[in-house]
């Protein structure tokens, strides 16, 4: 039997090249080597307020985008988290074995809670729900960007604690980062991670940006006071542009160095924009075709949920038995 892969993405904002290079590209690539489950995590999205109408629409659009980047529903399951109640059931059981201190230490919790006037309990619980997502399916491999490494580590800690208290129940998952592009930075602020929630016209390249907008954003990207690429003195902005190029092109380090050493920033930016446009063009074309087919996305989501719900329910049952909770025989 093939080992299982699980990963998730929130249906908030619009997916960008950081999501693509950090995670989604890997999802499409490894799906034939594993049994893959990819999940639109709407229950994670609501840890911060979402407009209900917009959320519904974003779930559909994100599903269409995941199909467009190459998730193949004949091989992989593509599901919406809230369609499978087992995620929440297991999350509660895991909550009860998780010390609050572990959750308060999470970098993402600290960043998100600092930005809120009142801190919803969901923001604190967020990584426990993520642990439930992963552990429900005995996933061995979790392909994510660098910012999720800490959450996958926490998942292992929670699994270990549950196993030691109640007996071997969960499989230990491992993070799978891409070799290049695990952390793409904002074009305008290369010290900050490219983020869906930053509303700035020059911050992120959305996967649906038209070519002229992509070129405009890349040409405006922050660099430094050097005139040309110097690999001994790479500022964060130029390093980020080179990473974006390399992650899209899949060139070796040596080839990238040889090609870009001494290149003026204007030309570097032009070539970075070209490689992005070339990669996104076929994705955008497929996206529009998929969204034009009235019931296709809904059908994929329903079939996938039907396929994997029994796996999730079996794990909940196993965890309930392990804890001594009521299970009708
Ligand atoms: P999110 O949009 O937070 O649901 O993230 C979906 C996936 O994209 C996760 O695996 C993240 O680690 C990854 N990701 C998000 N932002 C970036 C970024 N700037 N660079 C690389 N990967 C990212
Ligand atoms: N927290 C992840 C993010 O924001 C999304 C996510 C939820 C996830 N559940 C998951 C990723 C399970 C991997 C596995 O990017």
XYZ file of N, CA, C and O and ligand atoms in Angstrom, residues 7-12 16-24 27 41 108 126 143-148 181-185 193-196, ligand 1:
159
model
N -2.296 17.379 3.050
C -1.985 18.784 3.282
C -3.233 19.636 3.126
O -4.243 19.176 2.585
N -3.142 20.872 3.599
C -4.309 21.744 3.586
C -3.949 23.171 3.206
O -2.800 23.587 3.313
N -4.960 23.876 2.761
C -4.797 25.306 2.455
C -6.086 26.025 2.825
O -7.187 25.493 2.623
N -5.939 27.243 3.364
C -7.117 27.999 3.795
C -7.764 28.745 2.621
O -7.053 29.339 1.815
N -9.098 28.727 2.579
C -9.799 29.448 1.507
C -9.981 30.923 1.846
O -11.093 31.416 1.950
N -8.861 31.602 2.048
C -8.920 33.034 2.372
C -8.019 33.767 1.390
O -7.086 33.185 0.861
N -1.318 32.668 -3.948
C -0.238 33.399 -4.620
C 0.934 32.467 -4.928
O 0.917 31.283 -4.574
N 1.970 33.042 -5.539
C 3.101 32.207 -5.948
C 3.869 31.644 -4.740
O 4.555 30.636 -4.882
N 3.724 32.253 -3.570
C 4.329 31.668 -2.361
C 3.638 30.351 -2.023
O 4.285 29.341 -1.754
N 2.308 30.353 -2.060
C 1.554 29.108 -1.819
C 1.935 28.051 -2.852
O 2.101 26.878 -2.536
N 2.040 28.511 -4.094
C 2.316 27.578 -5.183
C 3.705 26.954 -5.030
O 3.852 25.722 -5.046
N 4.717 27.791 -4.837
C 6.090 27.267 -4.785
C 6.370 26.556 -3.465
O 7.115 25.578 -3.424
N 5.754 27.053 -2.373
C 5.989 26.438 -1.068
C 5.263 25.115 -0.919
O 5.760 24.190 -0.280
N 4.083 25.011 -1.510
C 3.264 23.824 -1.232
C 2.610 23.221 -2.477
O 2.840 22.061 -2.811
N 1.798 24.007 -3.176
C 0.894 23.414 -4.180
C 1.622 22.700 -5.318
O 1.161 21.663 -5.803
N 2.412 19.399 -4.154
C 1.219 18.542 -4.048
C 0.990 17.821 -5.371
O 0.758 16.615 -5.402
N -9.216 23.994 4.024
C -9.497 23.996 5.462
C -10.344 25.217 5.853
O -9.862 26.184 6.425
N 2.951 31.356 14.929
C 1.809 31.905 14.194
C 0.717 32.397 15.165
O 0.085 33.407 14.917
N -6.079 26.382 16.747
C -5.785 26.173 15.332
C -4.862 24.972 15.059
O -5.189 24.089 14.264
N 3.293 17.858 2.889
C 3.990 18.862 2.085
C 3.448 20.266 2.358
O 2.291 20.557 2.064
N 4.290 21.095 2.947
C 3.896 22.464 3.319
C 5.065 23.408 3.103
O 6.188 22.961 2.874
N 4.800 24.704 3.221
C 5.860 25.698 3.236
C 6.482 25.753 4.628
O 5.943 25.200 5.601
N 7.590 26.437 4.699
C 8.391 26.536 5.911
C 7.610 27.024 7.142
O 7.850 26.589 8.258
N 6.625 27.917 6.928
C 5.906 28.486 8.076
C 5.057 27.456 8.819
O 4.600 27.714 9.921
N 4.832 26.278 8.218
C 4.001 25.262 8.873
C 4.815 24.179 9.573
O 4.263 23.274 10.199
N 12.228 27.450 -2.410
C 10.922 28.120 -2.404
C 10.057 27.829 -1.194
O 8.870 28.125 -1.198
N 10.649 27.273 -0.120
C 9.854 26.952 1.074
C 9.353 28.208 1.781
O 8.414 28.153 2.566
N 10.011 29.328 1.486
C 9.588 30.597 2.096
C 9.810 31.724 1.107
O 10.907 32.258 0.988
N 8.765 32.082 0.390
C 8.832 33.181 -0.570
C 8.470 34.473 0.167
O 7.508 34.496 0.939
N 9.248 35.506 -0.060
C 9.040 36.754 0.664
C 8.213 37.744 -0.168
O 8.097 37.585 -1.390
N 7.289 37.401 4.980
C 6.769 36.300 4.180
C 5.657 36.790 3.261
O 4.811 37.579 3.691
N 5.649 36.350 2.025
C 4.540 36.698 1.130
C 3.259 36.122 1.734
O 3.203 34.936 2.061
N 2.253 36.979 1.903
C 1.068 36.546 2.633
C -0.197 36.922 1.883
O -0.261 37.974 1.253
N -1.197 36.035 2.006
C -2.484 36.294 1.355
C -3.198 37.485 1.969
O -4.029 38.110 1.346
P -2.163 29.140 3.789
O -2.405 30.112 2.723
O -1.676 29.772 5.052
O -3.287 28.202 4.005
O -0.954 28.254 3.270
C -1.052 27.207 2.349
C 0.310 26.600 2.095
O 1.164 27.561 1.454
C 1.049 26.162 3.356
O 1.713 24.940 3.112
C 2.031 27.265 3.602
O 3.185 26.832 4.284
C 2.379 27.674 2.183
N 2.812 29.084 2.123
C 2.099 30.176 2.491
N 2.803 31.307 2.299
C 3.997 30.927 1.790
C 5.180 31.642 1.381
N 5.242 32.960 1.450
N 6.227 30.916 0.905
C 6.160 29.569 0.819
N 5.086 28.839 1.191
C 4.016 29.505 1.684
